mmCIF file of C-alpha atoms and ligand atoms in Angstrom:
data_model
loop_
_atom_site.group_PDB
_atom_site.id
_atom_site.type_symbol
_atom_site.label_atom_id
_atom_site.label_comp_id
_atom_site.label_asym_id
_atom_site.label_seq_id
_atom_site.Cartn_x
_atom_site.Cartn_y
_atom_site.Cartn_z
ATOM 1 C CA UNK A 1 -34.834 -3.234 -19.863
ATOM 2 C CA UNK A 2 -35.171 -5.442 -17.032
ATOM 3 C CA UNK A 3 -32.645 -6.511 -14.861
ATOM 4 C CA UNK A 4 -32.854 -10.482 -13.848
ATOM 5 C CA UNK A 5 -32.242 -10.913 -9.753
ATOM 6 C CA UNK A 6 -31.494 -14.229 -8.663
ATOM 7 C CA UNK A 7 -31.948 -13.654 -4.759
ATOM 8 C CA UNK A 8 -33.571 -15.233 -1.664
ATOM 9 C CA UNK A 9 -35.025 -14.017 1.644
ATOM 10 C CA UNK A 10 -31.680 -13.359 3.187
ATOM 11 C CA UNK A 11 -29.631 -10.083 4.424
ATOM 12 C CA UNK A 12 -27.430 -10.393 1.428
ATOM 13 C CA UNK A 13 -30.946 -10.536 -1.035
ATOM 14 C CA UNK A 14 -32.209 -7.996 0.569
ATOM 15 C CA UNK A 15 -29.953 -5.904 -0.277
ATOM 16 C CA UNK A 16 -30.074 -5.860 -3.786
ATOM 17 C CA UNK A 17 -33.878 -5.935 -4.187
ATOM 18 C CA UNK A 18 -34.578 -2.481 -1.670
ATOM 19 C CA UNK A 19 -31.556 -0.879 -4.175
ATOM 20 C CA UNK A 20 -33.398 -2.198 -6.990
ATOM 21 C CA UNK A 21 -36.573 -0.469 -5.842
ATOM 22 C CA UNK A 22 -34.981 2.611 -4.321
ATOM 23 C CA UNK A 23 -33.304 3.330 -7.511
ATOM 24 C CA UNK A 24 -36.634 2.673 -9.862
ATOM 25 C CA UNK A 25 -35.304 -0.052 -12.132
ATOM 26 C CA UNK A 26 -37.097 -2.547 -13.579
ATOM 27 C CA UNK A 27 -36.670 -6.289 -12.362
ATOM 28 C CA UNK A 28 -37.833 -9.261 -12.082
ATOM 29 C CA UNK A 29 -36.753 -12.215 -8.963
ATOM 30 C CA UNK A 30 -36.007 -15.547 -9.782
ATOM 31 C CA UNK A 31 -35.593 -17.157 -6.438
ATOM 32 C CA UNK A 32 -32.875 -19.509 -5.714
ATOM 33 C CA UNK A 33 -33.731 -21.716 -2.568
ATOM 34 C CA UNK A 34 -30.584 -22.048 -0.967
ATOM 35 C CA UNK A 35 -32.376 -24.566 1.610
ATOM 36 C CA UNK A 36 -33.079 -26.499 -1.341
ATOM 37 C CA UNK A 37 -29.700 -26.623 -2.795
ATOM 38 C CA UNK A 38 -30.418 -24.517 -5.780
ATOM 39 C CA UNK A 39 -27.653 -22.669 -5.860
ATOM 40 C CA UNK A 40 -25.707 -25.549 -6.949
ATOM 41 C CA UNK A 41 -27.965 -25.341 -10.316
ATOM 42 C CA UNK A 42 -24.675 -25.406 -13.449
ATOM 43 C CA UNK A 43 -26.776 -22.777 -14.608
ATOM 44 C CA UNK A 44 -26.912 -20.572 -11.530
ATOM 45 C CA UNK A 45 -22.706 -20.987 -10.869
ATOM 46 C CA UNK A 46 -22.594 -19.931 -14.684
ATOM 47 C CA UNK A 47 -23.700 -16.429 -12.893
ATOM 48 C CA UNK A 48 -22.753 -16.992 -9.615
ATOM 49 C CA UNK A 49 -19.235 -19.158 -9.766
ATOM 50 C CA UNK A 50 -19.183 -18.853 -5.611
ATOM 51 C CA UNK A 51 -22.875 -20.378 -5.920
ATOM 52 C CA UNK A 52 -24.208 -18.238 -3.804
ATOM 53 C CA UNK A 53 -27.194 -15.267 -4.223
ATOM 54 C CA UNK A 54 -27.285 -12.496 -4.889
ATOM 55 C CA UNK A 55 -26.464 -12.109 -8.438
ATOM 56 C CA UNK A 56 -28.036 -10.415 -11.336
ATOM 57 C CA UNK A 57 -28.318 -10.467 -14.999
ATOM 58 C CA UNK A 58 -28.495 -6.976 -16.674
ATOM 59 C CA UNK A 59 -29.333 -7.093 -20.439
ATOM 60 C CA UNK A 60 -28.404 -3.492 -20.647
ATOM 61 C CA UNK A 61 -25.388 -3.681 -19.464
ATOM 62 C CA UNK A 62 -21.842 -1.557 -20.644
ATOM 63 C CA UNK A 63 -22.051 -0.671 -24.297
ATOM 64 C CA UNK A 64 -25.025 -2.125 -24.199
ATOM 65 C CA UNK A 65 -24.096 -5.920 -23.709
ATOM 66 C CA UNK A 66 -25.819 -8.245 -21.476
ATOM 67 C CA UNK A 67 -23.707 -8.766 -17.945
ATOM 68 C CA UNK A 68 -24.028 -10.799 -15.026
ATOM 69 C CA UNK A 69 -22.719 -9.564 -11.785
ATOM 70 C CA UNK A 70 -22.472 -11.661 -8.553
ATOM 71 C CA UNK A 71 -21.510 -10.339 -5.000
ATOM 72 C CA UNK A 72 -24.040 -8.014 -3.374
ATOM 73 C CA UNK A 73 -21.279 -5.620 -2.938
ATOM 74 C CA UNK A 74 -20.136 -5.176 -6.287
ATOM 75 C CA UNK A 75 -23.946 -5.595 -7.732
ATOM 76 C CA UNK A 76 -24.904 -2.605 -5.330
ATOM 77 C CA UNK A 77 -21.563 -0.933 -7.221
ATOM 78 C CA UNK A 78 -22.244 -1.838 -10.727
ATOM 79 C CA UNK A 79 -25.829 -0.282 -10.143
ATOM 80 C CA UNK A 80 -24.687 2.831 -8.225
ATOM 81 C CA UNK A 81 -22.762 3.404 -11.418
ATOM 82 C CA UNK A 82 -25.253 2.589 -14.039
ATOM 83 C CA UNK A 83 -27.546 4.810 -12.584
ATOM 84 C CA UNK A 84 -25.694 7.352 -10.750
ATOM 85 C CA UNK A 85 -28.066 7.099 -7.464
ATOM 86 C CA UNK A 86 -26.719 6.499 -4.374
ATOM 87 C CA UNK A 87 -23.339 6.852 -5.407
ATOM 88 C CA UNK A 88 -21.917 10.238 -5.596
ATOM 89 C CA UNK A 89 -19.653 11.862 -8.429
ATOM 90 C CA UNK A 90 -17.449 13.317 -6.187
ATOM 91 C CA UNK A 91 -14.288 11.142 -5.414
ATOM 92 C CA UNK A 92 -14.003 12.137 -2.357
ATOM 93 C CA UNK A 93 -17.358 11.407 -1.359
ATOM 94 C CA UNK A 94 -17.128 8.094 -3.210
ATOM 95 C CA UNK A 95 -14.459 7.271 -0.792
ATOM 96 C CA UNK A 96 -16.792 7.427 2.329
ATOM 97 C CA UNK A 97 -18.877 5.091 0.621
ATOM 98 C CA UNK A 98 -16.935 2.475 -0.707
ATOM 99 C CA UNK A 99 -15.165 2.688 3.572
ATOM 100 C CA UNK A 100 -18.774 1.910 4.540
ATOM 101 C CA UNK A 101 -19.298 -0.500 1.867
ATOM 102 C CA UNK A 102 -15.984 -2.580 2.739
ATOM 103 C CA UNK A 103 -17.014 -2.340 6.455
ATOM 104 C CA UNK A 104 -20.372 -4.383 5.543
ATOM 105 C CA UNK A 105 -18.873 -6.627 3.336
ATOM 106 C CA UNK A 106 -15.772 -7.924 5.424
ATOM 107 C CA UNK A 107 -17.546 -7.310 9.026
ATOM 108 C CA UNK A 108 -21.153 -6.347 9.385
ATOM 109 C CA UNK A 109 -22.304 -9.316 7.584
ATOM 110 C CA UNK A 110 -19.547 -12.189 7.580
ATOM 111 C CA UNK A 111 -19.505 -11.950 11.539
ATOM 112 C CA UNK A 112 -23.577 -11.943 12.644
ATOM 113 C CA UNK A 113 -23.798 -14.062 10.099
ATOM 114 C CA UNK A 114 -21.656 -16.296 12.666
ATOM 115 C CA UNK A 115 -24.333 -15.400 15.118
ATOM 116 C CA UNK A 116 -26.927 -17.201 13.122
ATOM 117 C CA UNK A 117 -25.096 -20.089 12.977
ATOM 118 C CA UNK A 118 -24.135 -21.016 16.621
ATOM 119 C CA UNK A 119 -26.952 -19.723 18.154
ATOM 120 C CA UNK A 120 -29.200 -22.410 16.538
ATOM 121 C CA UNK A 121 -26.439 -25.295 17.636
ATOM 122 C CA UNK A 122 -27.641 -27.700 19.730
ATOM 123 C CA UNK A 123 -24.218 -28.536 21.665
ATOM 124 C CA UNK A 124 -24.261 -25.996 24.681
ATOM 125 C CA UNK A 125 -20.617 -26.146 24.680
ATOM 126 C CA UNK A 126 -19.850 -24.974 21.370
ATOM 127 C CA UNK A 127 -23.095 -22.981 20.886
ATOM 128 C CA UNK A 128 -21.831 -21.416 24.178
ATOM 129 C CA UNK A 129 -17.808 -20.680 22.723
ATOM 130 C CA UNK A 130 -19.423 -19.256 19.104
ATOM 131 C CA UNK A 131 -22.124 -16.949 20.615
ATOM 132 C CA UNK A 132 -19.186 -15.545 23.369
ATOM 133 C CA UNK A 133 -17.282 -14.887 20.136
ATOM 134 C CA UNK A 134 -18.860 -13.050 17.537
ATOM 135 C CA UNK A 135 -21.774 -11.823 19.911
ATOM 136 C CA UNK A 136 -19.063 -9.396 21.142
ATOM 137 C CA UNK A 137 -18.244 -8.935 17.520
ATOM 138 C CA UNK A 138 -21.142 -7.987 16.316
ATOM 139 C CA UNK A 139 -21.451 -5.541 19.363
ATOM 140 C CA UNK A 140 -18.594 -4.032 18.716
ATOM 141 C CA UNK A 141 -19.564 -3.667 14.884
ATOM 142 C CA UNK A 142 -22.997 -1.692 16.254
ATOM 143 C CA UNK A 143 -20.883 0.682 18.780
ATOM 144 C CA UNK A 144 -18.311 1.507 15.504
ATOM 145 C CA UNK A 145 -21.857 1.786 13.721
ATOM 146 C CA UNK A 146 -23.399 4.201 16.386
ATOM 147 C CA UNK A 147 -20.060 6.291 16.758
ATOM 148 C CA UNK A 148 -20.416 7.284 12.946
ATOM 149 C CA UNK A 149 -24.257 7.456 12.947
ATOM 150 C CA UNK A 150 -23.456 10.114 15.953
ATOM 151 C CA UNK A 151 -22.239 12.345 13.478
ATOM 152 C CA UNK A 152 -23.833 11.673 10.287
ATOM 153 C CA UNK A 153 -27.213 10.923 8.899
ATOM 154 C CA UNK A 154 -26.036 8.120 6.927
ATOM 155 C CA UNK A 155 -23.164 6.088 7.082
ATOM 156 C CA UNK A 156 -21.442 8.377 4.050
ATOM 157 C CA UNK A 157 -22.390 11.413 5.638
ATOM 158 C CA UNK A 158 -25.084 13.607 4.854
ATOM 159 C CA UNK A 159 -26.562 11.628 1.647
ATOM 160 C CA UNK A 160 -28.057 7.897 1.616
ATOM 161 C CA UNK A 161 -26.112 5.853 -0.356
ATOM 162 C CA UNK A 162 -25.599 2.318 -1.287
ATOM 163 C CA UNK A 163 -23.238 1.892 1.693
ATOM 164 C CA UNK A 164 -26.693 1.946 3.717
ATOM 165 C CA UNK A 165 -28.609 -0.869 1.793
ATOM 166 C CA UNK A 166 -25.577 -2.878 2.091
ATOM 167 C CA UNK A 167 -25.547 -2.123 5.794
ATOM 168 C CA UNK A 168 -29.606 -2.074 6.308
ATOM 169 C CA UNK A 169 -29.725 -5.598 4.760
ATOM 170 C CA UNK A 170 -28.153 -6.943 8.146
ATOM 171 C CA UNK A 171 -29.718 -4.374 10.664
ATOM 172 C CA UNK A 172 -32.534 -6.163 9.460
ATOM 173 C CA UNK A 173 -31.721 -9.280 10.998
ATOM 174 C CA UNK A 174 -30.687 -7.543 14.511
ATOM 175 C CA UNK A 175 -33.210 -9.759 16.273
ATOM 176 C CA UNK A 176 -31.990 -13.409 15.086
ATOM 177 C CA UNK A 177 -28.392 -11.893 16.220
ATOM 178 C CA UNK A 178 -30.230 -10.206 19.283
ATOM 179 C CA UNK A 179 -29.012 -6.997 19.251
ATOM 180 C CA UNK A 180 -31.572 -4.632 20.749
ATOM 181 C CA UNK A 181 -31.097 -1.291 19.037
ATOM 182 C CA UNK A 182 -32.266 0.539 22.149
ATOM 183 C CA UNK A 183 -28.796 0.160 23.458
ATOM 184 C CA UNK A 184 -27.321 1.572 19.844
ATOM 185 C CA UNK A 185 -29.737 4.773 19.993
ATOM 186 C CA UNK A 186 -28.324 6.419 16.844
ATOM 187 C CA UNK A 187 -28.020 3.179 14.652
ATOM 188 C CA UNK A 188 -31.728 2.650 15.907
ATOM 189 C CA UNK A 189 -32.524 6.274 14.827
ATOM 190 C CA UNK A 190 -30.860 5.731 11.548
ATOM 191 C CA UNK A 191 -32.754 2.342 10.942
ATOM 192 C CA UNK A 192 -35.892 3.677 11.432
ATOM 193 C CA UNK A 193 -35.394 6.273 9.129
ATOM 194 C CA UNK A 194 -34.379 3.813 6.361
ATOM 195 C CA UNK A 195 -37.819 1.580 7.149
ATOM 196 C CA UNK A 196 -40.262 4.394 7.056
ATOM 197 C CA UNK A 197 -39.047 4.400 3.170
ATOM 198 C CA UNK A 198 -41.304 3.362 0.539
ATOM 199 C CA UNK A 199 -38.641 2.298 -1.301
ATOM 200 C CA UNK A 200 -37.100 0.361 1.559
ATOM 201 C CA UNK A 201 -40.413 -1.029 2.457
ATOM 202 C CA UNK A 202 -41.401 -2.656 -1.139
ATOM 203 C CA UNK A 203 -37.479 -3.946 -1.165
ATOM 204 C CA UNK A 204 -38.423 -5.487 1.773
ATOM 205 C CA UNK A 205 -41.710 -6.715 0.935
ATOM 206 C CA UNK A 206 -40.753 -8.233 -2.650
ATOM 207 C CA UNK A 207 -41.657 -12.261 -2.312
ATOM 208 C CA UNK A 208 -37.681 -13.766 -2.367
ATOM 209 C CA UNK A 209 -39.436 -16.777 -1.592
ATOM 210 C CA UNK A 210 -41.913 -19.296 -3.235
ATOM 211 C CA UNK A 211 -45.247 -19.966 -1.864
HETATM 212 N N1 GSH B 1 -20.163 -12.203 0.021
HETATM 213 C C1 GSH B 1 -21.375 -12.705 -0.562
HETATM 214 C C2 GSH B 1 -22.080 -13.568 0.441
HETATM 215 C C3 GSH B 1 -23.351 -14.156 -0.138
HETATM 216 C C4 GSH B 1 -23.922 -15.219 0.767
HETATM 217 O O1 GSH B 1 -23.341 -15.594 1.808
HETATM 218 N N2 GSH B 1 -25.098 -15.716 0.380
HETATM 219 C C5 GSH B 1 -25.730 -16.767 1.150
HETATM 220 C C6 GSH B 1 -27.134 -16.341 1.560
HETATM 221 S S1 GSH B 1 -27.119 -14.820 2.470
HETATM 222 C C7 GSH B 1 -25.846 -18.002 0.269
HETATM 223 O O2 GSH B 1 -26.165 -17.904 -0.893
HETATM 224 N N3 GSH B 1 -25.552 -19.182 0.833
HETATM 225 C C8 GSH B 1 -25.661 -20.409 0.117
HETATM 226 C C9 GSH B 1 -24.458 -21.281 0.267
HETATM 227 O O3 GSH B 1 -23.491 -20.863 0.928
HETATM 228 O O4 GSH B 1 -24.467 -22.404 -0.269
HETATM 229 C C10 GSH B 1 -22.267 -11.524 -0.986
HETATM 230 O O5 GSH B 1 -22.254 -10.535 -0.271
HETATM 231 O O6 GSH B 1 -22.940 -11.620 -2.032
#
């Protein structure tokens, strides 16, 4: 059955629609235009009560039941689980990922995402204070991100998991926070392996935009 994304063209879209593809399960995008207000739609914060994308509506979901699920994190979780791709069985392994999943969620997203914003201030003063800020955020996030990627394929070790969509979904955006992955050699190595994908690439491609 097919699983309803409500997404746009951002990191946190992203996301969801290269797991969606990676994993081989049906969908279909309804784009919310979050530069058009949309996700203040009643009937979008019925599925999304922090009205914000990504969120999805899976009529299949436990025991059968229709569910919605909002927060890429726990959507990428709820459909680790439902299909049992990308997220091991082992608990211990499961560990690893959920670390690298937590990592995304509360760093490698939240703080570039701070990039975006100051960098296209037009006060020098305060664009000049923000970027100072999390710019050396972020590149710390990359150096913790190229320590691990020194000794593992993927951020859970030796398999891909969901822990890496959650984590590509912002490498994609490394030139708006203008990072050059040159100077992060294995997170560059790592991110071209996840973008010569065909999964990855349709994720990527999918129109999360009108027009
Ligand atoms: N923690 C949330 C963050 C989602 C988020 O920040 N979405 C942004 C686009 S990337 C959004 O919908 N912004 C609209 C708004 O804040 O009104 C997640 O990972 O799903």
């Amino acid at each position: 059955m097919t699983i309803e994304l409500h997404a746009f063209d951002t990191p946190n879209g992203r996301k969801i629609s290269v797991a969606l593809e990676e994993m081989g399960l049906p969908y279909r995008v309804h784009v919310v235009d979050i530069t058009k207000g949309e996700q203040f739609d009643p009937a979008f914060i019925k599925i999304s009560p922090n009205n914000k994308i990504p969120a999805i509506v899976d009529p299949n979901g436990p025991g059968g039941r229709p569910i919605s699920v909002f927060e890429s994190g726990a959507i990428l979780l709820y459909l680790g689980m439902k299909t049992g791709r990308f997220w091991p069985a082992d608990g211990v392994a499961q560990v690893a990922v959920l670390e690298w999943l937590m990592f995304q969620m509360g760093g490698f997203g939240p703080i570039p995402g701070q990039v975006h914003h100051f960098i296209a201030l037009d006060d020098e003063s305060d664009r000049r204070y923000g970027l100072e800020r999390f710019m050396d955020e972020t590149r710390r996030l990359y150096a913790v991100m190229d320590r691990r990627l020194g000794e593992y394929e993927f951020f859970a070790g030796a398999e891909i998991s969901i822990a890496d969509f959650a984590i590509v979904g912002w490498a994609w955006r490394h030139p708006r926070h203008q990072v050059d992955l040159a100077d992060f050699p294995h997170v560059q190595r790592w991110y071209q392996a996840m973008m010569a994908r065909p999964g990855m690439a349709r994720g990527f491609a999918v129109p999360l935009r009108r027009g």
